Short mmCIF file of C-alpha atoms in Angstrom, two decimals:
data_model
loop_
_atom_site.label_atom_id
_atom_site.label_comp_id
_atom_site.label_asym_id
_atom_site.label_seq_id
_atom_site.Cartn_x
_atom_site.Cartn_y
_atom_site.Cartn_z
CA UNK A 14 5.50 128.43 -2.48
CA UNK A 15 2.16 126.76 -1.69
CA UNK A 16 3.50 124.93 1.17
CA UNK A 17 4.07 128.08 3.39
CA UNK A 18 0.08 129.25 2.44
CA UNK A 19 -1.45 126.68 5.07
CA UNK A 20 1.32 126.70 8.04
CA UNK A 21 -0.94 128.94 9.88
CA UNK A 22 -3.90 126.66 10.05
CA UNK A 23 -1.73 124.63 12.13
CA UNK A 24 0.06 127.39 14.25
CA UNK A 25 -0.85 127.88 18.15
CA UNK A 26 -2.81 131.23 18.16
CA UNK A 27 0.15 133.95 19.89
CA UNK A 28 -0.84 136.90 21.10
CA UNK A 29 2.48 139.03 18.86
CA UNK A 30 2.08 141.73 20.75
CA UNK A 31 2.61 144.92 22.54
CA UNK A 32 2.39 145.81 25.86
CA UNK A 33 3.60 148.67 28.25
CA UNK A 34 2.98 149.46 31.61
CA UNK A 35 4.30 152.99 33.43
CA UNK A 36 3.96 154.34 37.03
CA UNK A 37 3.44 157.81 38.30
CA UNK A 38 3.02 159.39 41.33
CA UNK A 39 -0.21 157.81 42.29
CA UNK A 40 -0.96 155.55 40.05
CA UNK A 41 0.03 153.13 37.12
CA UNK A 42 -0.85 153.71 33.53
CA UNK A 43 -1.45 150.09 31.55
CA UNK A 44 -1.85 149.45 27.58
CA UNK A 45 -1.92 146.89 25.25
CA UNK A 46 -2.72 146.43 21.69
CA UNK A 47 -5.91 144.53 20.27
CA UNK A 48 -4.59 141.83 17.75
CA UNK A 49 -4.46 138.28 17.94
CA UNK A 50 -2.52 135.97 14.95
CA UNK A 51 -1.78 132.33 13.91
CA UNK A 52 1.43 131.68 12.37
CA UNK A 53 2.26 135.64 11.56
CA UNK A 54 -0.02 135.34 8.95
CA UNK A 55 -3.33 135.23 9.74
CA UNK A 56 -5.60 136.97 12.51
CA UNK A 57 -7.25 135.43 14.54
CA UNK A 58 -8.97 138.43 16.85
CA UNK A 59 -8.35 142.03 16.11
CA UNK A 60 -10.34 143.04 19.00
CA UNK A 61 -8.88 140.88 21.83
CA UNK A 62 -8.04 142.90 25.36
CA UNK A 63 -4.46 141.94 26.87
CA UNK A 64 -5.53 144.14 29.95
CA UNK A 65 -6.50 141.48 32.49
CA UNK A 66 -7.70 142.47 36.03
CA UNK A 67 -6.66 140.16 38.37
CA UNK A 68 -7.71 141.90 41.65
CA UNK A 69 -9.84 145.15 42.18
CA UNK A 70 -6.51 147.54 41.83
CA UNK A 71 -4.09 145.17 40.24
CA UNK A 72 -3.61 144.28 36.42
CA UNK A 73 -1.67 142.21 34.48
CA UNK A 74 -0.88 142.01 30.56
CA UNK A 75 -0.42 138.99 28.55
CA UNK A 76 2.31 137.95 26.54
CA UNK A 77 3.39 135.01 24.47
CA UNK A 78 1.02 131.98 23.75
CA UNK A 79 -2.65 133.18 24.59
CA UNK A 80 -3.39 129.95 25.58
CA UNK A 81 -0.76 129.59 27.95
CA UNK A 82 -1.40 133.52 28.96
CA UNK A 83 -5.13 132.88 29.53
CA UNK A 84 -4.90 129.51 31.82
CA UNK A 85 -2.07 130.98 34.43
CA UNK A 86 -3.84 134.38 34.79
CA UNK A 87 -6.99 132.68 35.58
CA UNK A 88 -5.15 130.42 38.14
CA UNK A 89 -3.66 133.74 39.24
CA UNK A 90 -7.20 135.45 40.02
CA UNK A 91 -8.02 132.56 41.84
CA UNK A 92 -5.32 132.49 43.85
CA UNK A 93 -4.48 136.16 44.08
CA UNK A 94 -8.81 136.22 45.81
CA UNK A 95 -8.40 133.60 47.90
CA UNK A 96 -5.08 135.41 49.40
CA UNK A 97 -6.60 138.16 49.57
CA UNK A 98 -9.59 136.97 51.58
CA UNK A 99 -7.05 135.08 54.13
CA UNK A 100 -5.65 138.44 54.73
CA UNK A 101 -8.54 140.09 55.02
CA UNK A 102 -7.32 143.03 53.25
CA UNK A 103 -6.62 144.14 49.23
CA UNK A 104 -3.80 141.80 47.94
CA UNK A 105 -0.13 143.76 47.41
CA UNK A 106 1.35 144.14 43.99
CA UNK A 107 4.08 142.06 44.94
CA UNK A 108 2.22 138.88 46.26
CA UNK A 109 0.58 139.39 42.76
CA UNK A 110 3.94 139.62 40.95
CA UNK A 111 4.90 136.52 43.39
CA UNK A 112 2.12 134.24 42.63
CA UNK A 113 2.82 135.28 38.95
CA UNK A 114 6.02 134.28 39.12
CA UNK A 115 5.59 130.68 41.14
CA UNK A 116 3.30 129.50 38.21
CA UNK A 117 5.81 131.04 35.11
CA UNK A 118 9.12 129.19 37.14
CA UNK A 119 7.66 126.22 38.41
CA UNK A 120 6.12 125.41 34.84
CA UNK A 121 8.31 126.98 32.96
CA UNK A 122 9.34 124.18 30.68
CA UNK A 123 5.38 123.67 29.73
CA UNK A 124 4.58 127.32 29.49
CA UNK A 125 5.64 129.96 26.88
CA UNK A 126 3.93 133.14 27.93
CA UNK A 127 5.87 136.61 29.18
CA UNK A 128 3.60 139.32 31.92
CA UNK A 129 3.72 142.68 33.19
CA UNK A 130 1.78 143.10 36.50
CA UNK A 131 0.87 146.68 37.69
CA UNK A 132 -1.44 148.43 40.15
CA UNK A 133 -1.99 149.68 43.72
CA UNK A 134 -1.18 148.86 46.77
CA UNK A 135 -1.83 151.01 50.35
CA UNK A 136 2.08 149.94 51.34
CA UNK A 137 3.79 151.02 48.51
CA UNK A 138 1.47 152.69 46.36
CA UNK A 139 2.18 152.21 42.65
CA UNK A 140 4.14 149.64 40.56
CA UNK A 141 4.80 147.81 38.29
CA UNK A 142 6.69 144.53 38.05
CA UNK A 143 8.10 142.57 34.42
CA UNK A 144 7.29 138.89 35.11
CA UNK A 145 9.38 137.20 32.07
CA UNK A 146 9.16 133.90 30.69
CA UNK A 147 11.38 132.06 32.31
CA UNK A 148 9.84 133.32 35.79
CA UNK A 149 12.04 136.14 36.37
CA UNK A 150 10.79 139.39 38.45
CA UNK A 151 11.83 142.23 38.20
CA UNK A 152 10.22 145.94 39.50
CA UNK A 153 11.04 149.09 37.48
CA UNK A 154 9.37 152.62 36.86
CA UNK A 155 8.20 151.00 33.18
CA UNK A 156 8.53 148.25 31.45
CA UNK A 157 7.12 147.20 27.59
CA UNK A 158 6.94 143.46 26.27
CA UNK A 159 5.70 140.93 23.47
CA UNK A 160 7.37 141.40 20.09
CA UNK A 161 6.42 144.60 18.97
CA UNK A 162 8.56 146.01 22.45
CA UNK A 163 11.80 145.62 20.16
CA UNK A 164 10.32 148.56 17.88
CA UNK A 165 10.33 150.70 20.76
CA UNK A 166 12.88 150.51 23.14
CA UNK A 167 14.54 153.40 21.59
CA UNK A 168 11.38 155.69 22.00
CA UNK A 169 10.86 154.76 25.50
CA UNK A 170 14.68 154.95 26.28
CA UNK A 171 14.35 158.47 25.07
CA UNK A 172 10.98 159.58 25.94
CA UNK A 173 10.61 158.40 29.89
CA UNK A 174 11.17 160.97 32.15
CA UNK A 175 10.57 160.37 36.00
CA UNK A 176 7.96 162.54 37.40
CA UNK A 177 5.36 162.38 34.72
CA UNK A 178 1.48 163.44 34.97
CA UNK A 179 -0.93 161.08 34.72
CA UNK A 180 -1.88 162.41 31.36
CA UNK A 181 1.36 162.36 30.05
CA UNK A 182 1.72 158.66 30.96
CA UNK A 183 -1.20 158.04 28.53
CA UNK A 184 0.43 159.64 26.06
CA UNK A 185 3.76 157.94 26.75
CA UNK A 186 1.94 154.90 26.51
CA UNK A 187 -0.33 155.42 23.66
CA UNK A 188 2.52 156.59 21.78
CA UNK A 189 4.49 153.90 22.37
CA UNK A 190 1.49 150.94 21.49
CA UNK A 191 0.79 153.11 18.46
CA UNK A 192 4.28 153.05 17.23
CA UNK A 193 4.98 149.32 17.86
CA UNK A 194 1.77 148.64 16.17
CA UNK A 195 3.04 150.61 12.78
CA UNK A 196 6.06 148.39 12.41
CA UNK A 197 5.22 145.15 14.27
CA UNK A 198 2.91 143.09 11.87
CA UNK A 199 1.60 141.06 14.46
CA UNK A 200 0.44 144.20 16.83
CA UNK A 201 -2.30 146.09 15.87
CA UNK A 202 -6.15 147.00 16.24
CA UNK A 203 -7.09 149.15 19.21
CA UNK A 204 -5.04 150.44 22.28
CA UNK A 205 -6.58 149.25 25.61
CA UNK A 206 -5.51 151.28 28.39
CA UNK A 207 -6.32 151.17 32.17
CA UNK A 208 -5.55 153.32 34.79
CA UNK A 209 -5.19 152.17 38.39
CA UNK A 210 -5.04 154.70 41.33
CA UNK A 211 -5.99 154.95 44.76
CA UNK A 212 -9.94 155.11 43.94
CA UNK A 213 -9.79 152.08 41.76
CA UNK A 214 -9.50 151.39 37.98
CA UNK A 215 -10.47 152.90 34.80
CA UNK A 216 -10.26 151.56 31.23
CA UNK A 217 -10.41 152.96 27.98
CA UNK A 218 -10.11 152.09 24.72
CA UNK A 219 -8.59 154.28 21.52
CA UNK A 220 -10.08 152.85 18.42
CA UNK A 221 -7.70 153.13 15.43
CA UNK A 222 -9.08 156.13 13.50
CA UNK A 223 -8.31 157.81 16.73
CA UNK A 224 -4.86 157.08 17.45
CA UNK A 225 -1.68 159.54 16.43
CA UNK A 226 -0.57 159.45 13.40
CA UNK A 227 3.29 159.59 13.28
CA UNK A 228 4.42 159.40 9.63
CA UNK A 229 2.43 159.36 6.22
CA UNK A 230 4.02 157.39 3.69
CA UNK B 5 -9.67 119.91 92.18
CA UNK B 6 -10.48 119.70 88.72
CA UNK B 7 -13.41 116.80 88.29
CA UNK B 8 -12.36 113.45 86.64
CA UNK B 9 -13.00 112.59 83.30
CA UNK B 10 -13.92 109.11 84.24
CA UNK B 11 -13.62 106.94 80.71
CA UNK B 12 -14.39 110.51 78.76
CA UNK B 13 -11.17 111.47 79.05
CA UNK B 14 -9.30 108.61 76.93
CA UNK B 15 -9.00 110.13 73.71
CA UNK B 16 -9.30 113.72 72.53
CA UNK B 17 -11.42 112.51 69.89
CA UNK B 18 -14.87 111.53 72.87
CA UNK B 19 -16.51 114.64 74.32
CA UNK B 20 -17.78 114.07 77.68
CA UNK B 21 -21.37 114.31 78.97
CA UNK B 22 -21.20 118.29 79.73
CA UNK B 23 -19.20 118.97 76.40
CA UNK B 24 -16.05 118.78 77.73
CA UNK B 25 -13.17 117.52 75.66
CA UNK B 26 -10.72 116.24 78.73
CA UNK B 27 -7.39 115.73 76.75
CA UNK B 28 -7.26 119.02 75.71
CA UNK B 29 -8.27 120.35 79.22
CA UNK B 30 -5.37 118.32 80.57
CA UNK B 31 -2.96 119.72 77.54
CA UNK B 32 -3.52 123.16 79.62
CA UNK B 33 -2.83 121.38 82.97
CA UNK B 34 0.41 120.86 81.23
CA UNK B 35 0.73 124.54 80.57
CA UNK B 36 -0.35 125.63 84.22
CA UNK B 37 2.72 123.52 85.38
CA UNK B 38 5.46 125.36 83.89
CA UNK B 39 7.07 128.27 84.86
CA UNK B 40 5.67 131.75 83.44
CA UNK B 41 6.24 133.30 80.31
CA UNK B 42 5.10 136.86 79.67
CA UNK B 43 4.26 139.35 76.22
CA UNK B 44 3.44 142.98 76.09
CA UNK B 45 2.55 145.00 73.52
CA UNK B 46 3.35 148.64 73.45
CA UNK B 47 2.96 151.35 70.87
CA UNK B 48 6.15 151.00 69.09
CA UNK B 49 6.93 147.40 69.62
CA UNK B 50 6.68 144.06 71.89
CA UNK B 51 8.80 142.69 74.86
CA UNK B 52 8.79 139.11 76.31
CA UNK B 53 9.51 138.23 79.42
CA UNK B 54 10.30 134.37 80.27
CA UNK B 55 11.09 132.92 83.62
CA UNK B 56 13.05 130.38 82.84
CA UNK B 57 13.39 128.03 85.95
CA UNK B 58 17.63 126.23 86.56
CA UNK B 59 17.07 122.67 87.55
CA UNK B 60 20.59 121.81 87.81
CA UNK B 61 23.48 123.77 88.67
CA UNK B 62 25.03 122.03 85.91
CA UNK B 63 23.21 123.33 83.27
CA UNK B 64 25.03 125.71 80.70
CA UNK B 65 23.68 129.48 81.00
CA UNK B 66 21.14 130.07 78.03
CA UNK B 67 20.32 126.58 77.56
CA UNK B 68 17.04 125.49 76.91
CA UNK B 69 15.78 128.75 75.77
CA UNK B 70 12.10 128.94 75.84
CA UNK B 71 11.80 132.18 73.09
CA UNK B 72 12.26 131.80 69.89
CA UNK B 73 12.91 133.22 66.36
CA UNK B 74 10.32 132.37 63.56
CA UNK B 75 11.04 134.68 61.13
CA UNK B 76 13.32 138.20 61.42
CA UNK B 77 10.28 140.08 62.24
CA UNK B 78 8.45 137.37 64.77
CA UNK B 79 9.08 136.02 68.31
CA UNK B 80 8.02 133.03 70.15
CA UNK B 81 7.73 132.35 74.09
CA UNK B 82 6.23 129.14 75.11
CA UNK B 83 4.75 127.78 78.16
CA UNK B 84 4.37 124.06 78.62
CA UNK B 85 6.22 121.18 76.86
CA UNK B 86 9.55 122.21 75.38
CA UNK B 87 9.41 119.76 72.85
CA UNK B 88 6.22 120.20 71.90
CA UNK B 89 6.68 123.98 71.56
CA UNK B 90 10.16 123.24 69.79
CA UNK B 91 8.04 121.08 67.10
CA UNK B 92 5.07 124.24 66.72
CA UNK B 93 8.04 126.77 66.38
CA UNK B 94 9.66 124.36 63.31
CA UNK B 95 6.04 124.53 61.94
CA UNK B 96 5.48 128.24 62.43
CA UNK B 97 9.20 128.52 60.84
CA UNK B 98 8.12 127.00 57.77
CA UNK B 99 4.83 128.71 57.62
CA UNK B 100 6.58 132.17 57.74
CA UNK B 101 8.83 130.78 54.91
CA UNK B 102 6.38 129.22 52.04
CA UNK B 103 4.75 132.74 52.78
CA UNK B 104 7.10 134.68 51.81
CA UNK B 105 8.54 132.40 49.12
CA UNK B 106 4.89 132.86 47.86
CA UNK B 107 3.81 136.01 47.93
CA UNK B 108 6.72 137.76 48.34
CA UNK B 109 6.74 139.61 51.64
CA UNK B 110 6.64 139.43 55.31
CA UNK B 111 4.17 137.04 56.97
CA UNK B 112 1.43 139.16 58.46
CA UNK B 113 1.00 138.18 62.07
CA UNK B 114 -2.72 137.72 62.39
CA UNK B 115 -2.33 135.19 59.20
CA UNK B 116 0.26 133.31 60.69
CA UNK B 117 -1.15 133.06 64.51
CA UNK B 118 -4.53 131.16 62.52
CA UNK B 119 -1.88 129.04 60.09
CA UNK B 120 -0.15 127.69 63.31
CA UNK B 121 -3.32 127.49 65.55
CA UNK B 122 -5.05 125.66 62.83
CA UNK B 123 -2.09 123.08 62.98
CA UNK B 124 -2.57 122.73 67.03
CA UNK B 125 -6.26 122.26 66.33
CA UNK B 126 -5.73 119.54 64.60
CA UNK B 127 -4.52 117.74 66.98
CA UNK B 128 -7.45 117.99 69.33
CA UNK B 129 -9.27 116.18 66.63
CA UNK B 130 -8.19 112.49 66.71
CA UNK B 131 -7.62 109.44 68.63
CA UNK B 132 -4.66 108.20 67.56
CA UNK B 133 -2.58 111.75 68.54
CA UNK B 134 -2.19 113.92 71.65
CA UNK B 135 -3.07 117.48 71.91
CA UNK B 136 0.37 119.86 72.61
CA UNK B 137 0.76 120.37 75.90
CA UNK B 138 2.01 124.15 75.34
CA UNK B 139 0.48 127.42 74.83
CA UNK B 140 3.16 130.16 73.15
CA UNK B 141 2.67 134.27 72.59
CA UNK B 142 3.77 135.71 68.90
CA UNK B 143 5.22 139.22 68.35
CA UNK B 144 5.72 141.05 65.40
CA UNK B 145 6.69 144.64 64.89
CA UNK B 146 6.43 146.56 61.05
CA UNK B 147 6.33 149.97 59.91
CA UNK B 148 3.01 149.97 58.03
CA UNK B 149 0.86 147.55 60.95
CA UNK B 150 2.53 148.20 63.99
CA UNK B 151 3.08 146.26 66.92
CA UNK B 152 1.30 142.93 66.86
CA UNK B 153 0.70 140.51 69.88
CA UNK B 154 -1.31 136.77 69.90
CA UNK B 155 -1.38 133.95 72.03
CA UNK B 156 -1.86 130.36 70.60
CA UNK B 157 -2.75 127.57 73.32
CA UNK B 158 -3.80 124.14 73.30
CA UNK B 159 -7.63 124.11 72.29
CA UNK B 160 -6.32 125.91 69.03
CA UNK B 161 -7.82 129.41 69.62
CA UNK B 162 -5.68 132.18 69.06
CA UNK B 163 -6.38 136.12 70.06
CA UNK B 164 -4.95 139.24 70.42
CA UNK B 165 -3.67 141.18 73.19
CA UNK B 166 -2.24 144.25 74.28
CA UNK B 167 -0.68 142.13 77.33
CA UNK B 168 -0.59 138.13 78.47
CA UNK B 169 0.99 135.91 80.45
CA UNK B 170 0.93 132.11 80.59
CA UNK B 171 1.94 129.59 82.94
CA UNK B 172 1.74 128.83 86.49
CA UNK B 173 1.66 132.69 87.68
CA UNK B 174 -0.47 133.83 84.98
CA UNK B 175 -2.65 134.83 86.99
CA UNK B 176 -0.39 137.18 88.51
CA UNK B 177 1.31 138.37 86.52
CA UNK B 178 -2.14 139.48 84.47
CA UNK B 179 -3.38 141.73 87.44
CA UNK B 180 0.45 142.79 87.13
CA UNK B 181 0.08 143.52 83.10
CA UNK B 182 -3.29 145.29 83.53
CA UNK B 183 -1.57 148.14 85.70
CA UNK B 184 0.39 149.18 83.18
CA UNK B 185 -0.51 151.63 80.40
CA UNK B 186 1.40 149.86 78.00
CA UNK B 187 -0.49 151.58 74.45
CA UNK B 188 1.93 155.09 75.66
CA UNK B 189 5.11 153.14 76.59
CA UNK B 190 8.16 152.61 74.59
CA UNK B 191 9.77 149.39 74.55
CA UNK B 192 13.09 150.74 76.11
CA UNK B 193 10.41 151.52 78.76
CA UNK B 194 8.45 148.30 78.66
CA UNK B 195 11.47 146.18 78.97
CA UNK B 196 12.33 147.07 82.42
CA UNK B 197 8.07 146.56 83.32
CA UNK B 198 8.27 143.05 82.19
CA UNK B 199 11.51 142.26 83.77
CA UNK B 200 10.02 143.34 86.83
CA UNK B 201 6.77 141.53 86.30
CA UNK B 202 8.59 138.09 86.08
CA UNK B 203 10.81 139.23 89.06
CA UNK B 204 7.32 139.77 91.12
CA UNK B 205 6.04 136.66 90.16
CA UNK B 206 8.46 134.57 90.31
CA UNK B 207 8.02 132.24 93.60
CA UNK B 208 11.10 132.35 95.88
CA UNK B 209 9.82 129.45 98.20
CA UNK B 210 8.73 126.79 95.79
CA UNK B 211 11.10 127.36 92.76
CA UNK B 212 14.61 128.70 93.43
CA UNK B 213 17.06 129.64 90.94
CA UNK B 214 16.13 131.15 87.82
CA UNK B 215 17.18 132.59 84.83
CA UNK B 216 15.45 135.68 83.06
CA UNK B 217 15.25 135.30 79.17
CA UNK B 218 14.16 138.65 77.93
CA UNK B 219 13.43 139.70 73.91
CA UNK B 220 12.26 142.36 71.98
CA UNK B 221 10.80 143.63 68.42
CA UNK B 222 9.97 146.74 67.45
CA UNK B 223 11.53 150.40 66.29
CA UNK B 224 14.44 150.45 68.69
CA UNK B 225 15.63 146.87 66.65
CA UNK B 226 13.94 148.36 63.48
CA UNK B 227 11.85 145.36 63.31
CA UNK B 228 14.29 142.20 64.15
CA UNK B 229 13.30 140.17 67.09
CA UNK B 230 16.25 139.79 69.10
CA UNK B 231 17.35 138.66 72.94
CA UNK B 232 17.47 141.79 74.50
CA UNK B 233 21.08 143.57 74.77
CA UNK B 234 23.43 142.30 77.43
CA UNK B 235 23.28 146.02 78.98
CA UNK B 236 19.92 146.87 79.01
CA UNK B 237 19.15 143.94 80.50
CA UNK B 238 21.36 144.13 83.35
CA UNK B 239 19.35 147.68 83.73
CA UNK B 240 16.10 146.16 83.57
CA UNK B 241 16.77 143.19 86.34
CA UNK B 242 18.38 145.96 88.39
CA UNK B 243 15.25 147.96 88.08
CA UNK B 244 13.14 144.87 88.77
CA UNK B 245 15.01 143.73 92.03
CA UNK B 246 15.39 146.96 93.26
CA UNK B 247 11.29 147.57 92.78
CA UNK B 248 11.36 144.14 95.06
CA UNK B 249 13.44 145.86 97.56
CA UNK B 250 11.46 148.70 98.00
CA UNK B 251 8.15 147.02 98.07
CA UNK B 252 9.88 144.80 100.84
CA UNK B 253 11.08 147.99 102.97
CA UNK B 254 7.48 149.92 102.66
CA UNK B 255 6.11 146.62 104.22
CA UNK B 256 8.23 146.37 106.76
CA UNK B 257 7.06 150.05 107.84
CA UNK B 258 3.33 149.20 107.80
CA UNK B 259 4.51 146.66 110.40
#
């Protein structure tokens, strides 16, 4: 019994999370939730933003061990800049999604941390790319992760819809984080959202009195 | 002639009195003595033009081609050295590739133009190497940038251009280039321009026989650099010679 009480003193902090990115004509809609644990038991940050921008229109969400999360999108940035200065022009989504992917496979024994990479680009406009553990990419119209995606596959499965408004991607999205976050006990806190379009990048941020409510008990 | 380096002119690695460094003048001797090679740029792709001079008799047809494939979307005609220019186009190849294996998409032409003409550079630095006695045009065609056209030579500068030519007849075949409005021609168009260009300045005293090696990338190979079709180019050297012809005959009427 007392044995289990101190396991998380000694756990690696994860980020148990939720994350979802979607794309619409125009642009991408990205969201996370807020919470940070040790062990499933305690938590560590309730506040922590999984929303990282790598480049001026291009995001990425973390996944997985924070540590590990934190260290290769950092590497990323620098990378993804110094690309993008060589070219002499903002960096595509898929050299992002590439670079993301060289670190993940090419470490992959070391490293145990899952992303999703969305924005911008002028050659293909939006997207949004699943960059899994193991180094595996993969570009689809949406794409959730972390632990508290298994709540909602069936949601998203039955909510997408191609052709969605910008709006209704935040809502997609802010339904779906809110709903993981009910049932997943290591997602929770806020929703951060960010919005990438042509013009550049917006964020927001739903504190929890002001997300939907979908069942009371 | 051209002034003698007189013990400045040892090692690429001494400038001389006036700022010259001699090696890498004498790298672009080595280009002036070999045959011409020609690239033009046109609004919806590139051509190159080689003349490709026969030695031997014996030689096979199509051997020792001097244009070359670097990626699916980028061609290569040299000027200078073959094996020199055989070595850059392994080290462009391998550019193109770690680019793509990188960031996941086509090499950008501009981007890999500085990657190779860094790597020549290099080689202008130090003692204990020679500069690359070749100078080579790269040509790119893609939907979203267009037609893209630079030249690479020995010093390790690389530009742009809508048109060039390198070689012994480069001068030539420039004043040639610069008549053409090449930014409103097609490349189906083009093609038979530069096969006549190489035709005109090809020198029928000094070097005899010679072969034509002609390629092409752009929208009419959706973006592939390839040799140019068997059939077209038959049309193109039959537009070329008989240009020759009739430039002969209005001559002999002046007379």
């Amino acid at each position: 019994m007392s044995s289990n009480n101190n396991e998380w003193r000694s756990a690696a902090v994860s980020t148990g999370t939720t994350i979802i990115a979607v794309r619409y004509d125009g642009g991408v809609v990205i969201g996370s939730d807020s919470r940070a644990s040790m062990g499933g038991e305690y938590v560590s940050s309730r506040v922590i933003n999984k929303v990282v921008q790598v480049h001026d229109k291009i995001f990425c969400c973390m996944s997985g061990s924070l540590a590990d999360a934190q260290a290769v999108t950092n590497a990323v940035i620098h990378k993804l800049n110094f690309h993008s200065m060589q070219m002499g022009e903002p960096p595509l989504v898929q050299s992002a999604a590439s670079i993301m992917r060289e670190f993940c496979y090419n470490h992959r024994d070391e490293l145990s941390a899952g992303f999703i990479v969305a924005g911008w680009d002028r050659k293909k406009g939006a997207q949004v790319f699943d960059v899994s553990m193991g180094g595996m990419v993969v570009e689809q119209e949406f794409t959730i992760g972390g632990s508290g995606s298994t709540y909602i596959y069936g949601y998203v499965d039955a909510k997408f819809k191609p052709g969605m408004t910008r709006q209704q991607c935040v809502t997609f999205t802010t339904n779906a984080i809110t709903l993981a976050m009910d049932r997943d006990n290591v997602s929770g806190g806020v929703v951060h959202l960010a919005v990438v379009t042509e013009s550049g990048a917006e964020r927001q941020l739903i504190p929890g009195n002001k997300l939907p409510v979908f069942q009371r008990i | 002639m051209s002034s003698i380096g007189t013990g400045y002119d040892l090692s690429a690695s001494t400038f001389s009195p006036d700022g010259r460094v001699f090696q890498v003048e004498y790298a672009m001797k080595a280009v002036e003595n070999s045959s011409t090679a020609i690239g033009i740029r046109c609004k919806d792709g590139v051509v190159f033009g080689v003349e490709k001079l026969v030695l031997s008799k014996l030689y096979e047809e199509g051997s020792n081609k001097r244009i070359f494939n670097i990626d699916r979307h980028v061609g290569m005609a040299m000027a200078g050295l073959l094996a020199d220019a055989r070595s850059l186009a392994e080290v462009a190849r391998e550019e193109a590739s770690n680019f793509r294996s990188n960031y996941g998409h086509d090499i950008p032409l501009k981007h890999l133009s500085d990657r190779v003409a860094m790597y020549v550079h290099a080689y202008t630095l130090y003692s204990a190497v020679r500069p690359f006695g070749c100078s080579f045009i790269l040509g790119s065609y893609d939907e979203d940038d267009g037609a893209q056209l630079y030249m690479v030579d020995p010093s390790g500068i690389s530009y742009g251009y809508w048109g060039t030519a390198i070689g012994k007849a480069k001068q030539a075949a420039k004043t040639e280039i610069e008549k053409l409005q090449m930014k409103d021609m097609t490349c189906r168009e083009l093609v038979k321009e530069v096969a006549k260009i190489i035709y005109i300045v090809h020198d029928e005293v000094k070097d005899k026989a010679f072969e034509l090696e002609l390629s092409w990338v752009g929208e009419v190979t959706k973006g592939r650099h390839v040799l140019v079709p068997k059939d077209i180019k038959e049309e193109a050297e039959k537009y070329a010679k008989d240009s020759l012809e009739e430039e002969d005959d209005s001559d002999e009427d002046n007379m």
